[in-house]
Tab-separated table of C-alpha atoms in Angstrom:
chain	number	residue	atom	x	y	z
A	1	MET	CA	106.516	113.283	59.937
A	2	ALA	CA	106.412	110.752	62.743
A	3	ASP	CA	104.420	111.115	65.906
A	4	PRO	CA	105.583	114.434	67.504
A	5	VAL	CA	106.924	112.569	70.525
A	6	HIS	CA	109.488	111.051	68.124
A	7	SER	CA	110.410	114.379	66.579
A	8	PRO	CA	112.682	117.291	67.533
A	9	ASP	CA	111.235	119.493	70.206
A	10	VAL	CA	109.817	122.431	68.281
A	11	SER	CA	106.915	124.732	68.848
A	12	LEU	CA	104.271	125.657	66.337
A	13	ALA	CA	105.232	129.256	67.121
A	14	GLN	CA	108.552	129.096	65.289
A	15	ASP	CA	108.378	132.497	63.657
A	16	GLU	CA	106.456	135.686	64.099
A	17	SER	CA	103.613	134.460	61.889
A	18	PHE	CA	103.035	131.633	64.357
A	19	VAL	CA	103.386	133.606	67.590
A	20	ALA	CA	100.016	133.256	69.250
A	21	THR	CA	100.874	134.353	72.761
A	22	SER	CA	101.824	137.738	74.133
A	23	HIS	CA	105.288	138.393	75.516
A	24	ARG	CA	104.286	141.845	76.756
A	25	GLY	CA	105.149	142.607	80.333
A	26	LEU	CA	108.489	140.811	80.136
A	27	THR	CA	111.890	142.365	80.656
A	28	TYR	CA	115.210	140.988	79.433
A	29	PRO	CA	117.965	141.901	81.910
A	30	LEU	CA	120.778	140.990	79.499
A	31	GLY	CA	119.279	142.963	76.638
A	32	GLU	CA	120.624	141.756	73.295
A	33	ARG	CA	123.617	140.047	74.838
A	34	VAL	CA	123.846	136.303	74.113
A	35	PRO	CA	126.759	133.875	74.449
A	36	ASP	CA	128.658	132.989	71.295
A	37	VAL	CA	129.027	129.288	70.567
A	38	GLY	CA	131.799	127.925	72.753
A	39	THR	CA	131.550	130.686	75.374
A	40	ALA	CA	129.654	131.082	78.636
A	41	ILE	CA	127.997	134.137	80.176
A	42	ALA	CA	127.355	134.513	83.923
A	43	VAL	CA	123.632	135.244	84.435
A	44	ALA	CA	123.099	134.614	88.170
A	45	PRO	CA	125.213	133.621	91.184
A	46	GLY	CA	126.975	130.420	90.203
A	47	VAL	CA	125.036	130.052	86.919
A	48	HIS	CA	126.469	130.372	83.410
A	49	TRP	CA	124.486	130.424	80.160
A	50	VAL	CA	125.687	128.558	77.065
A	51	ARG	CA	123.968	128.186	73.698
A	52	ILE	CA	124.281	124.920	71.803
A	53	PRO	CA	123.438	125.175	68.079
A	54	MET	CA	120.748	123.070	66.442
A	55	ALA	CA	119.227	122.952	62.971
A	56	GLY	CA	115.823	124.437	62.189
A	57	PRO	CA	113.993	127.632	63.116
A	58	LEU	CA	114.761	127.350	66.827
A	59	ASP	CA	118.481	127.665	65.984
A	60	HIS	CA	119.757	126.789	69.461
A	61	ILE	CA	119.018	125.405	72.886
A	62	ASN	CA	120.077	127.162	76.064
A	63	CYS	CA	121.992	124.984	78.505
A	64	TRP	CA	123.043	125.984	81.996
A	65	LEU	CA	126.260	125.422	83.924
A	66	VAL	CA	125.697	125.557	87.680
A	67	ALA	CA	128.649	125.808	90.081
A	68	ASP	CA	128.867	122.629	92.163
A	69	GLY	CA	131.835	122.989	94.489
A	70	ASP	CA	134.947	121.993	92.526
A	71	ALA	CA	132.739	120.725	89.696
A	72	THR	CA	129.824	121.820	87.506
A	73	THR	CA	126.284	120.565	87.085
A	74	ILE	CA	125.088	120.727	83.477
A	75	VAL	CA	121.379	121.301	82.843
A	76	ASP	CA	120.275	120.095	79.367
A	77	THR	CA	122.606	119.152	76.548
A	78	GLY	CA	121.578	119.718	72.912
A	79	LEU	CA	121.125	117.244	70.070
A	80	ASN	CA	123.480	114.413	69.203
A	81	VAL	CA	124.827	116.144	66.111
A	82	GLU	CA	128.349	117.259	65.209
A	83	ALA	CA	127.686	120.995	65.650
A	84	SER	CA	126.503	120.430	69.223
A	85	VAL	CA	129.455	118.170	70.046
A	86	ALA	CA	131.848	120.789	68.683
A	87	ALA	CA	130.241	123.477	70.839
A	88	TRP	CA	130.725	121.391	73.977
A	89	ARG	CA	134.335	120.595	73.084
A	90	ALA	CA	135.011	124.314	72.842
A	91	LEU	CA	133.348	124.861	76.219
A	92	PHE	CA	135.561	122.254	77.899
A	93	ALA	CA	138.522	124.552	77.233
A	94	VAL	CA	137.098	127.701	78.849
A	95	ALA	CA	135.687	128.735	82.224
A	96	PRO	CA	133.917	127.357	84.106
A	97	LEU	CA	134.294	123.827	82.677
A	98	ALA	CA	138.052	124.101	82.134
A	99	SER	CA	138.635	124.129	85.898
A	100	ALA	CA	135.371	122.605	87.152
A	101	PRO	CA	134.432	119.562	85.027
A	102	PRO	CA	130.889	118.144	84.971
A	103	ALA	CA	129.884	116.134	88.033
A	104	ARG	CA	126.318	115.381	86.888
A	105	VAL	CA	123.911	116.096	84.074
A	106	ILE	CA	120.328	117.127	84.853
A	107	CYS	CA	117.866	116.897	81.964
A	108	THR	CA	114.625	118.827	82.282
A	109	HIS	CA	112.782	116.397	79.989
A	110	PHE	CA	113.192	113.670	77.388
A	111	HIS	CA	113.024	115.643	74.131
A	112	PRO	CA	116.099	115.151	71.930
A	113	ASP	CA	117.426	118.699	72.175
A	114	HIS	CA	117.493	118.275	75.957
A	115	ILE	CA	118.918	114.743	76.324
A	116	GLY	CA	120.623	114.243	72.966
A	117	LEU	CA	124.175	114.479	74.340
A	118	ALA	CA	123.487	113.434	77.930
A	119	GLY	CA	124.811	109.912	77.386
A	120	TRP	CA	127.955	111.210	75.701
A	121	LEU	CA	128.641	113.717	78.488
A	122	CYS	CA	127.936	111.159	81.206
A	123	ARG	CA	130.351	108.629	79.711
A	124	LYS	CA	133.062	111.191	78.993
A	125	PHE	CA	133.109	112.520	82.567
A	126	GLU	CA	131.808	109.446	84.436
A	127	ALA	CA	128.930	111.600	85.640
A	128	PRO	CA	125.397	110.432	86.512
A	129	ILE	CA	122.257	111.630	84.769
A	130	TRP	CA	119.406	113.044	86.896
A	131	MET	CA	115.820	113.119	85.596
A	132	THR	CA	112.247	112.576	86.681
A	133	ARG	CA	111.064	109.018	86.245
A	134	GLY	CA	108.462	109.841	83.597
A	135	GLU	CA	111.016	111.613	81.424
A	136	TRP	CA	113.745	109.017	81.918
A	137	LEU	CA	111.518	106.059	81.095
A	138	THR	CA	110.051	107.779	78.031
A	139	GLY	CA	113.505	108.640	76.711
A	140	ARG	CA	114.775	105.100	77.297
A	141	LEU	CA	111.690	103.637	75.621
A	142	LEU	CA	112.047	105.753	72.507
A	143	THR	CA	115.781	105.158	72.107
A	144	ALA	CA	115.112	101.414	72.415
A	145	ASP	CA	112.400	101.460	69.717
A	146	VAL	CA	114.483	100.643	66.654
A	147	ARG	CA	111.796	99.907	64.070
A	148	ASP	CA	111.755	101.999	60.934
A	149	ALA	CA	108.298	101.118	59.648
A	150	VAL	CA	105.483	103.311	60.951
A	151	PRO	CA	103.231	101.257	63.283
A	152	ASP	CA	99.607	100.651	62.316
A	153	GLU	CA	98.450	102.505	65.447
A	154	GLN	CA	100.190	105.655	64.249
A	155	ILE	CA	98.660	105.371	60.790
A	156	ASP	CA	95.235	104.907	62.373
A	157	PHE	CA	95.822	108.034	64.474
A	158	TRP	CA	96.670	110.125	61.425
A	159	HIS	CA	93.582	108.770	59.666
A	160	ALA	CA	91.451	109.609	62.716
A	161	ALA	CA	92.700	113.208	62.563
A	162	GLY	CA	91.615	113.588	58.950
A	163	TRP	CA	94.869	113.073	57.032
A	164	ASP	CA	94.378	112.047	53.421
A	165	ALA	CA	96.130	109.122	51.715
A	166	ASP	CA	98.894	111.275	50.244
A	167	GLN	CA	99.719	112.855	53.606
A	168	ILE	CA	99.874	109.459	55.285
A	169	ALA	CA	102.050	108.020	52.511
A	170	ALA	CA	104.467	110.959	52.751
A	171	ALA	CA	104.778	110.504	56.505
A	172	GLN	CA	105.297	106.752	56.136
A	173	ALA	CA	108.111	107.377	53.680
A	174	LYS	CA	110.016	109.337	56.337
A	175	GLY	CA	109.927	106.395	58.734
A	176	PHE	CA	109.420	106.174	62.449
A	177	GLY	CA	112.807	106.007	64.181
A	178	GLN	CA	113.806	109.668	64.103
A	179	PHE	CA	114.164	109.995	67.868
A	180	ARG	CA	117.037	107.570	68.370
A	181	ARG	CA	119.054	109.195	65.587
A	182	MET	CA	119.255	112.430	67.599
A	183	VAL	CA	120.072	110.911	71.005
A	184	ALA	CA	123.376	109.361	72.035
A	185	PRO	CA	122.959	106.041	73.893
A	186	LEU	CA	121.753	106.743	77.395
A	187	PRO	CA	123.255	105.189	80.532
A	188	ILE	CA	121.532	102.102	81.906
A	189	GLY	CA	120.872	103.786	85.246
A	190	TYR	CA	119.880	107.241	86.427
A	191	ARG	CA	119.218	109.276	89.580
A	192	ARG	CA	115.512	110.023	89.953
A	193	ILE	CA	114.341	113.495	90.965
A	194	VAL	CA	110.796	114.203	92.134
A	195	ASP	CA	108.494	117.194	92.461
A	196	GLY	CA	109.316	119.242	95.567
A	197	GLU	CA	112.734	117.654	96.095
A	198	ALA	CA	115.507	119.959	97.309
A	199	VAL	CA	118.664	119.411	95.250
A	200	ALA	CA	121.901	120.817	96.669
A	201	ILE	CA	124.150	122.190	93.934
A	202	GLY	CA	127.216	123.821	95.390
A	203	ASP	CA	126.129	126.177	98.180
A	204	ALA	CA	122.625	126.670	96.765
A	205	THR	CA	119.409	124.674	97.042
A	206	TRP	CA	117.348	124.126	93.921
A	207	ARG	CA	113.821	122.818	94.362
A	208	VAL	CA	112.329	120.586	91.664
A	209	VAL	CA	109.063	121.954	90.235
A	210	VAL	CA	107.353	119.496	87.889
A	211	GLY	CA	105.054	120.515	85.055
A	212	SER	CA	103.202	118.414	82.479
A	213	GLY	CA	101.495	118.724	79.114
A	214	HIS	CA	104.486	119.422	76.901
A	215	CYS	CA	105.917	116.148	78.213
A	216	PRO	CA	105.124	113.755	81.112
A	217	GLU	CA	107.141	115.137	84.062
A	218	HIS	CA	109.124	118.202	83.054
A	219	ALA	CA	111.522	119.283	85.815
A	220	CYS	CA	112.061	122.994	86.417
A	221	LEU	CA	114.667	124.008	89.020
A	222	TRP	CA	113.903	126.867	91.429
A	223	ASN	CA	116.557	128.612	93.503
A	224	ALA	CA	114.554	130.668	96.010
A	225	ARG	CA	117.628	132.242	97.613
A	226	ASP	CA	118.875	133.840	94.407
A	227	GLY	CA	115.494	134.204	92.695
A	228	VAL	CA	116.235	131.995	89.683
A	229	LEU	CA	114.082	129.484	87.790
A	230	ILE	CA	115.605	127.138	85.203
A	231	ALA	CA	112.418	126.662	83.215
A	232	GLY	CA	113.371	124.411	80.297
A	233	ASP	CA	110.448	124.348	77.866
A	234	GLN	CA	107.809	124.840	80.556
A	235	VAL	CA	107.915	128.637	80.223
A	236	LEU	CA	109.322	130.196	77.049
A	237	PRO	CA	109.318	133.972	76.486
A	238	ARG	CA	108.240	134.370	72.845
A	239	ILE	CA	106.882	131.043	71.646
A	240	SER	CA	104.508	128.500	73.099
A	241	SER	CA	105.745	124.962	73.682
A	242	ASN	CA	103.970	122.326	71.634
A	243	VAL	CA	101.206	120.570	73.594
A	244	SER	CA	100.101	117.537	71.590
A	245	LEU	CA	97.827	114.561	71.799
A	246	THR	CA	99.735	111.577	70.403
A	247	ALA	CA	99.136	108.020	69.292
A	248	SER	CA	101.078	106.788	72.320
A	249	GLU	CA	98.311	108.003	74.673
A	250	PRO	CA	95.296	108.986	72.551
A	251	GLU	CA	92.887	109.331	75.493
A	252	ALA	CA	95.174	111.609	77.504
A	253	ASP	CA	94.464	115.280	78.236
A	254	PRO	CA	97.805	117.049	77.688
A	255	LEU	CA	96.277	120.517	77.437
A	256	GLY	CA	94.469	119.981	80.726
A	257	GLU	CA	97.787	119.004	82.302
A	258	TRP	CA	99.460	122.053	80.750
A	259	LEU	CA	96.816	124.435	82.107
A	260	ALA	CA	97.017	122.840	85.557
A	261	SER	CA	100.799	123.220	85.486
A	262	ILE	CA	100.455	126.910	84.699
A	263	GLU	CA	98.304	127.345	87.797
A	264	ARG	CA	100.950	125.598	89.918
A	265	LEU	CA	103.747	127.721	88.471
A	266	LEU	CA	101.757	130.864	89.215
A	267	GLN	CA	102.340	130.046	92.891
A	268	LEU	CA	106.044	130.815	92.433
A	269	PRO	CA	107.288	134.381	93.033
A	270	ASP	CA	106.705	136.726	90.111
A	271	ASP	CA	110.130	138.380	90.290
A	272	LEU	CA	112.209	135.317	89.417
A	273	LEU	CA	114.842	135.452	86.714
A	274	VAL	CA	113.523	132.829	84.285
A	275	LEU	CA	116.122	130.856	82.343
A	276	PRO	CA	114.288	129.267	79.375
A	277	ALA	CA	115.485	126.597	76.962
A	278	HIS	CA	114.869	128.858	73.953
A	279	GLY	CA	115.054	132.638	73.913
A	280	ALA	CA	116.673	135.039	76.366
A	281	PRO	CA	116.511	135.086	80.182
A	282	PHE	CA	113.595	137.222	81.322
A	283	THR	CA	111.546	138.473	84.237
A	284	GLY	CA	107.766	138.689	84.295
A	285	LEU	CA	106.891	135.069	85.048
A	286	HIS	CA	103.257	135.661	85.962
A	287	ALA	CA	102.543	137.804	82.917
A	288	ARG	CA	103.971	135.142	80.650
A	289	LEU	CA	102.083	132.298	82.326
A	290	ALA	CA	98.834	134.263	82.165
A	291	ALA	CA	99.369	134.949	78.444
A	292	LEU	CA	99.987	131.266	77.756
A	293	ARG	CA	96.904	130.253	79.735
A	294	ASP	CA	94.645	132.878	78.194
A	295	GLU	CA	95.706	132.097	74.635
A	296	HIS	CA	94.882	128.413	75.031
A	297	ARG	CA	91.541	129.312	76.597
A	298	LYS	CA	90.813	131.640	73.688
A	299	ARG	CA	91.572	128.866	71.217
A	300	LEU	CA	89.217	126.538	73.080
A	301	ASP	CA	86.388	129.067	72.839
A	302	ILE	CA	87.031	129.613	69.121
A	303	LEU	CA	87.061	125.881	68.445
A	304	GLU	CA	83.864	125.290	70.394
A	305	GLY	CA	82.073	127.820	68.215
A	306	PHE	CA	83.529	126.254	65.069
A	307	LEU	CA	82.164	122.842	66.070
A	308	SER	CA	78.568	123.873	65.454
A	309	GLU	CA	78.970	121.389	62.598
A	310	PRO	CA	81.005	118.153	62.906
A	311	ARG	CA	84.688	118.755	62.160
A	312	ARG	CA	87.869	116.716	61.958
A	313	ALA	CA	91.125	117.936	63.495
A	314	THR	CA	92.458	118.953	60.075
A	315	ASP	CA	89.325	121.021	59.439
A	316	CYS	CA	90.170	123.082	62.520
A	317	PHE	CA	93.622	124.280	61.414
A	318	PRO	CA	92.381	127.687	60.153
A	319	ARG	CA	90.916	128.384	63.608
A	320	MET	CA	94.118	127.305	65.374
A	321	PHE	CA	96.945	128.741	63.282
A	322	ARG	CA	97.762	131.837	61.291
A	323	ARG	CA	99.081	130.203	58.144
A	324	THR	CA	98.399	127.192	55.978
A	325	ILE	CA	99.686	123.968	57.509
A	326	THR	CA	101.754	121.904	55.097
A	327	GLY	CA	104.711	119.549	55.024
A	328	ASP	CA	106.740	119.091	58.164
A	329	MET	CA	104.365	121.190	60.272
A	330	LEU	CA	101.462	118.782	59.730
A	331	GLY	CA	102.299	116.383	62.548
A	332	LEU	CA	102.804	119.058	65.184
A	333	ALA	CA	99.721	121.000	64.068
A	334	THR	CA	97.641	117.842	64.253
A	335	GLY	CA	98.831	116.981	67.745
A	336	GLU	CA	98.234	120.512	69.020
A	337	THR	CA	94.747	120.683	67.500
A	338	MET	CA	93.759	117.289	68.830
A	339	ALA	CA	94.936	118.294	72.309
A	340	HIS	CA	92.515	121.237	72.198
A	341	LEU	CA	89.670	119.092	70.885
A	342	ARG	CA	90.322	116.527	73.613
A	343	ARG	CA	90.208	119.251	76.272
A	344	LEU	CA	86.813	120.391	74.967
A	345	GLU	CA	85.677	116.792	75.202
A	346	VAL	CA	86.945	116.435	78.794
A	347	GLU	CA	85.257	119.713	79.779
A	348	GLY	CA	81.962	118.475	78.329
A	349	ARG	CA	81.931	121.151	75.635
A	350	ALA	CA	82.287	118.793	72.670
A	351	VAL	CA	81.575	115.187	71.782
A	352	ARG	CA	83.500	112.861	69.493
A	353	ASP	CA	81.875	110.556	66.954
A	354	VAL	CA	83.824	107.924	65.042
A	355	ARG	CA	82.904	107.155	61.441
A	356	ASP	CA	85.072	104.864	59.303
A	357	GLY	CA	87.959	105.415	61.714
A	358	VAL	CA	87.782	109.221	61.495
A	359	TRP	CA	87.150	111.304	64.611
A	360	TRP	CA	84.465	113.958	64.155
A	361	TYR	CA	83.942	116.563	66.885
A	362	ARG	CA	80.845	118.655	67.468
A	363	SER	CA	79.971	121.130	70.201
A	364	GLN	CA	77.445	120.388	72.929
A	365	ALA	CA	75.904	123.858	72.690
């Protein structure tokens, strides 16, 4: 598998055996009701919920249609695959898009299931794309990277994490350019949105709330008047978004950014209706954020104790996950584990030694 930043946006918590965070304290106002493919359900004033199918355990991405006068603002798009295109074509024929065509496309972040069809939608309806600068530039960079051979820096990163020769060879055989295959060509230009900006959509004001860790500058949209938060992947109800250290920024601290973002989001009202990218709309924002925060903190404590002897990232998998990591999960598991080890290093709880290109971590205790 390529670097996770080049891969479909999936969480390590893809099934119940991987769920590491509590969803207790949440309520689901729509119960078991979900929109069929090609249909839209009203979930809040001026907001419709649509589900766009995608392959893999996640099954779908939630996209949102927000009333914008005589038009509609689309939030997130799905992958550039035929099933997703077919779902959108069906939606063009029914309310609200049948009478209120798209006027703009807002993408919460650069991952392929969120921007995969943004270029197609923008060209079809002559609509602009709105994103934060960090997400836009990252998406443009990755769609422009057309090489198929895995770069040496990526191979070195896998080696540093403890991958063996067979694991590296298997990943090399899959190639590097997966990202661009899932994303339709993006427009040359975009409209930048920034943290704290008030975006008028129809008669409502949506404030941009930026989070980091899962990606550089993830944009949530908060409608204070109606008590709604379009959360993207920043807050999911039953799984935890992947937070990975990657070869593209190996000295970053994505878990530190994720934890800081949780603290910022805890400043929002607790009674918001949260509209996530995966799973059902829910209430109980603070309980969910606290569970996400506490689970990561628990993992940090467990890892620190495990580092009484020097360990590689791959050695730490049994302390991080509830099942054996093999195959396609290896890249995501590695990134997530290395993000936790890096956070321990930043907090002064672990040190990293490099021997023959392999990173060995040991606790400071």
